[in-house]
Amino acid sequence: MIDTQGEYRKYDTGVTIEVKNSSQQDISNLKFSFGHLLDINFQEIGEIKQLKPGQSSKLTGKSMDLSSSDLSMYMQYYLKDGETKVENSIFYLDTINPKKVVALIDITKVDDEGNLLLNVEGYNGFTQITGEIDPDRDN
């Protein structure tokens, strides 16, 4: 497994979420959890109260009790109209009780409604992950 970790080998075991705000907007109330479609709050990870432009924040946890496979990391936040937005499966976990999960999230843009454009990379306990979540994408 160490070979598949690559640059994420330097992170401690457990879960690490680093969020960087590269946008020009203040961002607040980002809530992270592991879950699945029937229960997106299967295991809460934590919340970042506020990120100003250029700021970064980190959430860490030494233990994960993920007794189920086929889980995803969800991120909830509020749109400008006060509605809750849930980003589904920003990070997928396909193994039970991974020893290490690292999610590096860069918020690059906030659109007029408050949707976030994200670049995501990291390690899910099995393989390295990379991707983009664009609020303007077609669903």
Short mmCIF file of C-alpha atoms in Angstrom, two decimals, residues 26-30 47-52 55-57:
data_model
loop_
_atom_site.label_atom_id
_atom_site.label_comp_id
_atom_site.label_asym_id
_atom_site.label_seq_id
_atom_site.Cartn_x
_atom_site.Cartn_y
_atom_site.Cartn_z
CA ASP A 26 -15.25 34.52 2.03
CA ILE A 27 -16.42 30.94 2.56
CA SER A 28 -18.11 29.73 5.71
CA ASN A 29 -19.69 26.67 7.32
CA LEU A 30 -18.13 23.82 5.35
CA GLU A 47 -16.60 21.69 10.14
CA ILE A 48 -14.61 24.67 8.96
CA LYS A 49 -16.33 27.80 10.22
CA GLN A 50 -14.71 30.37 7.94
CA LEU A 51 -12.07 30.72 5.23
CA LYS A 52 -11.09 34.12 3.88
CA GLN A 55 -6.56 31.06 3.75
CA SER A 56 -6.26 27.34 4.36
CA SER A 57 -7.59 25.10 7.10
#
